[in-house]
PDB file of C-alpha atoms in Angstrom:
ATOM      1  CA  MET G   1      88.272 102.028 156.824  1.00  0.00           C
ATOM      2  CA  SER G   2      87.238 102.234 153.156  1.00  0.00           C
ATOM      3  CA  ASP G   3      83.653 101.089 152.479  1.00  0.00           C
ATOM      4  CA  THR G   4      84.874  99.591 149.143  1.00  0.00           C
ATOM      5  CA  LEU G   5      85.415  95.848 149.705  1.00  0.00           C
ATOM      6  CA  ASN G   6      87.282  93.254 147.386  1.00  0.00           C
ATOM      7  CA  LEU G   7      85.047  91.031 145.469  1.00  0.00           C
ATOM      8  CA  GLY G   8      86.006  87.834 143.365  1.00  0.00           C
ATOM      9  CA  VAL G   9      83.451  86.653 141.085  1.00  0.00           C
ATOM     10  CA  ILE G  10      84.248  83.172 140.099  1.00  0.00           C
ATOM     11  CA  ILE G  11      83.601  81.221 137.065  1.00  0.00           C
ATOM     12  CA  GLY G  12      82.812  78.048 138.190  1.00  0.00           C
ATOM     13  CA  SER G  13      82.777  75.939 135.071  1.00  0.00           C
ATOM     14  CA  THR G  14      85.843  74.890 132.808  1.00  0.00           C
ATOM     15  CA  ARG G  15      83.788  72.647 130.510  1.00  0.00           C
ATOM     16  CA  GLU G  16      84.078  73.282 126.505  1.00  0.00           C
ATOM     17  CA  GLY G  17      81.116  75.489 125.687  1.00  0.00           C
ATOM     18  CA  ARG G  18      80.353  76.666 129.027  1.00  0.00           C
ATOM     19  CA  TRP G  19      77.813  79.376 129.498  1.00  0.00           C
ATOM     20  CA  ALA G  20      79.301  80.195 132.872  1.00  0.00           C
ATOM     21  CA  PRO G  21      81.435  83.452 131.781  1.00  0.00           C
ATOM     22  CA  VAL G  22      78.202  84.814 130.415  1.00  0.00           C
ATOM     23  CA  PRO G  23      76.268  85.406 133.842  1.00  0.00           C
ATOM     24  CA  ALA G  24      79.780  85.750 135.589  1.00  0.00           C
ATOM     25  CA  LYS G  25      80.496  88.901 133.452  1.00  0.00           C
ATOM     26  CA  TRP G  26      76.680  90.296 133.924  1.00  0.00           C
ATOM     27  CA  ILE G  27      76.869  90.032 137.801  1.00  0.00           C
ATOM     28  CA  ALA G  28      80.551  91.451 137.914  1.00  0.00           C
ATOM     29  CA  GLY G  29      79.195  94.450 135.850  1.00  0.00           C
ATOM     30  CA  VAL G  30      76.311  94.678 138.121  1.00  0.00           C
ATOM     31  CA  ALA G  31      78.817  94.850 141.166  1.00  0.00           C
ATOM     32  CA  GLU G  32      80.840  97.349 139.623  1.00  0.00           C
ATOM     33  CA  ARG G  33      77.981  99.475 139.157  1.00  0.00           C
ATOM     34  CA  HIS G  34      76.663  98.864 142.707  1.00  0.00           C
ATOM     35  CA  GLY G  35      79.794 100.740 143.771  1.00  0.00           C
ATOM     36  CA  GLY G  36      80.760  99.012 147.009  1.00  0.00           C
ATOM     37  CA  PHE G  37      82.995  96.296 145.543  1.00  0.00           C
ATOM     38  CA  ASP G  38      86.214  96.187 143.531  1.00  0.00           C
ATOM     39  CA  VAL G  39      85.582  93.582 141.370  1.00  0.00           C
ATOM     40  CA  ASP G  40      88.175  90.582 140.229  1.00  0.00           C
ATOM     41  CA  LEU G  41      86.521  88.132 137.628  1.00  0.00           C
ATOM     42  CA  ILE G  42      88.380  85.061 138.479  1.00  0.00           C
ATOM     43  CA  ASP G  43      88.196  82.360 135.621  1.00  0.00           C
ATOM     44  CA  LEU G  44      88.937  78.912 136.947  1.00  0.00           C
ATOM     45  CA  LEU G  45      90.096  77.716 133.505  1.00  0.00           C
ATOM     46  CA  ASP G  46      92.583  80.484 133.622  1.00  0.00           C
ATOM     47  CA  ALA G  47      93.984  79.270 136.891  1.00  0.00           C
ATOM     48  CA  ASP G  48      95.308  76.323 135.562  1.00  0.00           C
ATOM     49  CA  LEU G  49      95.062  74.061 138.969  1.00  0.00           C
ATOM     50  CA  PRO G  50      97.222  71.055 138.855  1.00  0.00           C
ATOM     51  CA  GLN G  51      94.386  67.938 138.168  1.00  0.00           C
ATOM     52  CA  HIS G  52      95.646  65.945 141.304  1.00  0.00           C
ATOM     53  CA  MET G  53      95.817  67.513 144.458  1.00  0.00           C
ATOM     54  CA  SER G  54      98.535  66.369 147.241  1.00  0.00           C
ATOM     55  CA  GLU G  55      97.980  66.190 150.859  1.00  0.00           C
ATOM     56  CA  ARG G  56     100.355  68.892 150.949  1.00  0.00           C
ATOM     57  CA  ASP G  57      98.403  71.197 148.927  1.00  0.00           C
ATOM     58  CA  MET G  58      95.586  70.735 151.317  1.00  0.00           C
ATOM     59  CA  TRP G  59      97.276  70.652 154.909  1.00  0.00           C
ATOM     60  CA  SER G  60     100.683  71.788 154.819  1.00  0.00           C
ATOM     61  CA  THR G  61     102.175  75.455 154.696  1.00  0.00           C
ATOM     62  CA  ASP G  62     105.763  73.979 153.925  1.00  0.00           C
ATOM     63  CA  GLY G  63     107.617  74.646 150.842  1.00  0.00           C
ATOM     64  CA  GLU G  64     106.518  76.677 147.826  1.00  0.00           C
ATOM     65  CA  LEU G  65     103.200  76.765 146.054  1.00  0.00           C
ATOM     66  CA  SER G  66     103.075  76.280 142.068  1.00  0.00           C
ATOM     67  CA  ALA G  67     102.782  79.487 140.219  1.00  0.00           C
ATOM     68  CA  PRO G  68      99.056  79.033 139.328  1.00  0.00           C
ATOM     69  CA  VAL G  69      98.141  77.472 142.694  1.00  0.00           C
ATOM     70  CA  ALA G  70      99.912  80.710 144.332  1.00  0.00           C
ATOM     71  CA  ALA G  71      98.663  83.217 141.930  1.00  0.00           C
ATOM     72  CA  LEU G  72      94.877  82.048 142.780  1.00  0.00           C
ATOM     73  CA  SER G  73      95.605  81.768 146.285  1.00  0.00           C
ATOM     74  CA  GLU G  74      96.746  85.648 146.638  1.00  0.00           C
ATOM     75  CA  ARG G  75      93.528  86.654 144.571  1.00  0.00           C
ATOM     76  CA  LEU G  76      91.192  84.673 146.744  1.00  0.00           C
ATOM     77  CA  HIS G  77      93.185  86.063 150.008  1.00  0.00           C
ATOM     78  CA  ARG G  78      92.655  89.695 148.904  1.00  0.00           C
ATOM     79  CA  ALA G  79      88.914  89.174 148.295  1.00  0.00           C
ATOM     80  CA  ASP G  80      86.326  90.289 150.893  1.00  0.00           C
ATOM     81  CA  ALA G  81      83.765  88.198 149.595  1.00  0.00           C
ATOM     82  CA  PHE G  82      82.973  85.924 146.833  1.00  0.00           C
ATOM     83  CA  ILE G  83      80.177  85.504 144.013  1.00  0.00           C
ATOM     84  CA  VAL G  84      80.198  81.756 142.637  1.00  0.00           C
ATOM     85  CA  VAL G  85      78.775  81.292 139.292  1.00  0.00           C
ATOM     86  CA  ALA G  86      78.162  77.684 138.600  1.00  0.00           C
ATOM     87  CA  GLY G  87      75.821  75.482 136.470  1.00  0.00           C
ATOM     88  CA  GLU G  88      74.199  72.454 137.847  1.00  0.00           C
ATOM     89  CA  TYR G  89      75.849  69.064 136.629  1.00  0.00           C
ATOM     90  CA  ASN G  90      73.957  66.047 137.728  1.00  0.00           C
ATOM     91  CA  LEU G  91      72.365  67.523 140.492  1.00  0.00           C
ATOM     92  CA  SER G  92      75.455  69.000 141.761  1.00  0.00           C
ATOM     93  CA  ILE G  93      78.411  71.443 141.263  1.00  0.00           C
ATOM     94  CA  PRO G  94      81.316  71.241 138.570  1.00  0.00           C
ATOM     95  CA  ALA G  95      84.179  69.368 139.220  1.00  0.00           C
ATOM     96  CA  ALA G  96      86.494  71.996 138.361  1.00  0.00           C
ATOM     97  CA  LEU G  97      84.778  74.273 141.085  1.00  0.00           C
ATOM     98  CA  LYS G  98      85.014  71.551 143.783  1.00  0.00           C
ATOM     99  CA  HIS G  99      88.440  71.061 142.837  1.00  0.00           C
ATOM    100  CA  ALA G 100      89.342  74.757 143.236  1.00  0.00           C
ATOM    101  CA  ILE G 101      87.393  74.848 146.750  1.00  0.00           C
ATOM    102  CA  ASP G 102      89.663  72.066 148.021  1.00  0.00           C
ATOM    103  CA  PHE G 103      92.953  73.092 147.312  1.00  0.00           C
ATOM    104  CA  TYR G 104      92.396  76.261 149.544  1.00  0.00           C
ATOM    105  CA  MET G 105      91.681  76.553 153.312  1.00  0.00           C
ATOM    106  CA  ASN G 106      92.332  79.781 154.868  1.00  0.00           C
ATOM    107  CA  GLU G 107      91.640  81.812 151.625  1.00  0.00           C
ATOM    108  CA  TRP G 108      87.802  81.097 152.036  1.00  0.00           C
ATOM    109  CA  ALA G 109      87.481  81.639 155.863  1.00  0.00           C
ATOM    110  CA  ALA G 110      85.550  84.223 157.512  1.00  0.00           C
ATOM    111  CA  LYS G 111      84.242  85.675 154.425  1.00  0.00           C
ATOM    112  CA  PRO G 112      80.526  85.483 152.798  1.00  0.00           C
ATOM    113  CA  VAL G 113      79.889  83.886 149.437  1.00  0.00           C
ATOM    114  CA  ALA G 114      76.546  84.120 147.180  1.00  0.00           C
ATOM    115  CA  MET G 115      75.665  81.947 144.483  1.00  0.00           C
ATOM    116  CA  VAL G 116      74.486  82.712 140.918  1.00  0.00           C
ATOM    117  CA  THR G 117      73.283  79.257 139.298  1.00  0.00           C
ATOM    118  CA  TYR G 118      71.766  77.936 136.033  1.00  0.00           C
ATOM    119  CA  GLY G 119      70.465  74.776 134.876  1.00  0.00           C
ATOM    120  CA  GLY G 120      68.314  73.056 132.395  1.00  0.00           C
ATOM    121  CA  LYS G 121      65.408  72.281 135.023  1.00  0.00           C
ATOM    122  CA  ILE G 122      62.987  74.490 136.645  1.00  0.00           C
ATOM    123  CA  SER G 123      65.192  74.966 139.651  1.00  0.00           C
ATOM    124  CA  GLY G 124      67.777  76.873 137.631  1.00  0.00           C
ATOM    125  CA  GLY G 125      70.645  75.219 139.227  1.00  0.00           C
ATOM    126  CA  GLN G 126      69.507  75.299 142.724  1.00  0.00           C
ATOM    127  CA  ASN G 127      70.847  72.001 143.723  1.00  0.00           C
ATOM    128  CA  ALA G 128      74.254  73.084 142.895  1.00  0.00           C
ATOM    129  CA  ALA G 129      73.427  75.982 145.165  1.00  0.00           C
ATOM    130  CA  GLN G 130      72.446  73.659 148.211  1.00  0.00           C
ATOM    131  CA  HIS G 131      75.572  71.829 147.717  1.00  0.00           C
ATOM    132  CA  LEU G 132      77.697  74.941 148.152  1.00  0.00           C
ATOM    133  CA  ARG G 133      75.803  75.478 151.415  1.00  0.00           C
ATOM    134  CA  GLN G 134      77.057  72.276 152.498  1.00  0.00           C
ATOM    135  CA  ILE G 135      80.610  72.487 151.507  1.00  0.00           C
ATOM    136  CA  PHE G 136      81.657  76.210 152.238  1.00  0.00           C
ATOM    137  CA  PRO G 137      80.900  75.927 156.050  1.00  0.00           C
ATOM    138  CA  GLU G 138      83.362  73.223 156.256  1.00  0.00           C
ATOM    139  CA  LEU G 139      85.764  75.934 155.295  1.00  0.00           C
ATOM    140  CA  ARG G 140      84.334  78.551 157.571  1.00  0.00           C
ATOM    141  CA  THR G 141      82.751  80.233 154.845  1.00  0.00           C
ATOM    142  CA  MET G 142      79.202  81.678 155.355  1.00  0.00           C
ATOM    143  CA  THR G 143      76.779  81.592 152.461  1.00  0.00           C
ATOM    144  CA  ILE G 144      74.277  84.338 152.127  1.00  0.00           C
ATOM    145  CA  ARG G 145      70.475  83.753 152.027  1.00  0.00           C
ATOM    146  CA  ASN G 146      70.107  85.465 148.673  1.00  0.00           C
ATOM    147  CA  SER G 147      70.812  83.840 145.376  1.00  0.00           C
ATOM    148  CA  ILE G 148      70.009  84.296 141.705  1.00  0.00           C
ATOM    149  CA  ALA G 149      68.921  81.382 139.465  1.00  0.00           C
ATOM    150  CA  PHE G 150      68.595  80.968 135.701  1.00  0.00           C
ATOM    151  CA  PRO G 151      66.219  78.259 134.553  1.00  0.00           C
ATOM    152  CA  ARG G 152      66.429  76.681 131.350  1.00  0.00           C
ATOM    153  CA  PHE G 153      68.748  79.420 130.271  1.00  0.00           C
ATOM    154  CA  TYR G 154      69.037  78.257 126.831  1.00  0.00           C
ATOM    155  CA  GLN G 155      65.322  79.021 125.928  1.00  0.00           C
ATOM    156  CA  HIS G 156      65.925  82.784 126.485  1.00  0.00           C
ATOM    157  CA  PHE G 157      68.062  83.981 123.745  1.00  0.00           C
ATOM    158  CA  ASP G 158      67.140  86.785 120.785  1.00  0.00           C
ATOM    159  CA  GLU G 159      67.965  86.530 117.174  1.00  0.00           C
ATOM    160  CA  ARG G 160      71.519  88.122 117.889  1.00  0.00           C
ATOM    161  CA  GLY G 161      72.198  85.404 120.661  1.00  0.00           C
ATOM    162  CA  GLU G 162      71.785  87.755 123.443  1.00  0.00           C
ATOM    163  CA  PHE G 163      70.497  86.368 126.852  1.00  0.00           C
ATOM    164  CA  THR G 164      67.152  87.993 127.580  1.00  0.00           C
ATOM    165  CA  LYS G 165      66.632  87.609 131.096  1.00  0.00           C
ATOM    166  CA  PHE G 166      69.225  89.701 132.691  1.00  0.00           C
ATOM    167  CA  GLU G 167      67.370  93.080 132.778  1.00  0.00           C
ATOM    168  CA  GLU G 168      64.657  91.462 134.996  1.00  0.00           C
ATOM    169  CA  HIS G 169      67.155  90.216 137.416  1.00  0.00           C
ATOM    170  CA  GLU G 170      68.567  93.387 138.031  1.00  0.00           C
ATOM    171  CA  PRO G 171      66.634  94.083 141.140  1.00  0.00           C
ATOM    172  CA  ALA G 172      67.357  90.763 142.669  1.00  0.00           C
ATOM    173  CA  ALA G 173      71.204  91.383 141.944  1.00  0.00           C
ATOM    174  CA  LYS G 174      71.106  94.467 143.684  1.00  0.00           C
ATOM    175  CA  THR G 175      69.413  92.960 146.989  1.00  0.00           C
ATOM    176  CA  LEU G 176      72.027  90.024 146.834  1.00  0.00           C
ATOM    177  CA  LEU G 177      74.913  92.793 146.433  1.00  0.00           C
ATOM    178  CA  ASP G 178      73.365  94.801 149.217  1.00  0.00           C
ATOM    179  CA  GLU G 179      73.323  91.820 151.588  1.00  0.00           C
ATOM    180  CA  LEU G 180      76.662  90.495 150.573  1.00  0.00           C
ATOM    181  CA  HIS G 181      78.396  94.035 151.029  1.00  0.00           C
ATOM    182  CA  TRP G 182      76.949  94.103 154.626  1.00  0.00           C
ATOM    183  CA  TRP G 183      78.323  90.770 155.530  1.00  0.00           C
ATOM    184  CA  SER G 184      81.464  91.574 153.681  1.00  0.00           C
ATOM    185  CA  ARG G 185      82.013  94.339 155.950  1.00  0.00           C
ATOM    186  CA  ALA G 186      80.647  92.870 159.182  1.00  0.00           C
ATOM    187  CA  LEU G 187      83.191  90.199 158.633  1.00  0.00           C
ATOM    188  CA  ALA G 188      86.051  92.480 157.319  1.00  0.00           C
ATOM    189  CA  ASN G 189      85.779  94.309 160.498  1.00  0.00           C
ATOM    190  CA  ALA G 190      85.664  91.015 162.532  1.00  0.00           C
ATOM    191  CA  ARG G 191      88.782  89.555 160.911  1.00  0.00           C
ATOM    192  CA  ALA G 192      90.462  93.148 161.293  1.00  0.00           C
ATOM    193  CA  ALA G 193      89.581  93.344 165.193  1.00  0.00           C
ATOM    194  CA  THR G 194      90.335  89.492 165.975  1.00  0.00           C
ATOM    195  CA  PRO G 195      92.263  86.895 164.297  1.00  0.00           C
ATOM    196  CA  MET G 196      90.000  83.666 163.498  1.00  0.00           C
ATOM    197  CA  PRO G 197      90.781  80.902 165.869  1.00  0.00           C
ATOM    198  CA  SER G 198      92.738  77.870 164.266  1.00  0.00           C
ATOM    199  CA  PRO G 199      90.324  75.058 163.523  1.00  0.00           C
ATOM    200  CA  PHE G 200      92.724  72.372 164.918  1.00  0.00           C
TER     201      PHE G 200
END
């Protein structure tokens, strides 16, 4: 089996003026240089999921999915691991991210996920990360220990408008990716050896 795994980096905000694409592109670039992953940068704004979710979307396998739902489903299925990039909104995660998580079930299962968060407080969005640590296990998705946080990110731009803190986070990013790759390989091998039991 190839040592290169598929990594989905998810831009977890769709709000106007969002900063999420900036750290998402940074961590995607670090992951590409890492060498252990083929990286797919997934922007939930482009996914264009319907605003209202039917029960069929969550529980039924009958009928055809709409084009945007099916397209995102395929990309999530292809991934062996995820990095979710999200800001902290009112001590939690963006609504669009929760909406996307709830649209899918099997796509997330038996895969590891890491978090890159940012926020206006000293925690750097770790409240959002903690909520993701509660949500993902319900989908049988494993959250890894290491994460990256950017507190008060808006204070760290140079005169050209470039964020100045990415370089100092490169060692932490490598540690995160090493751990994520280990879990990705372990769980990919497990999925290949034995299908995951149905939760029902």
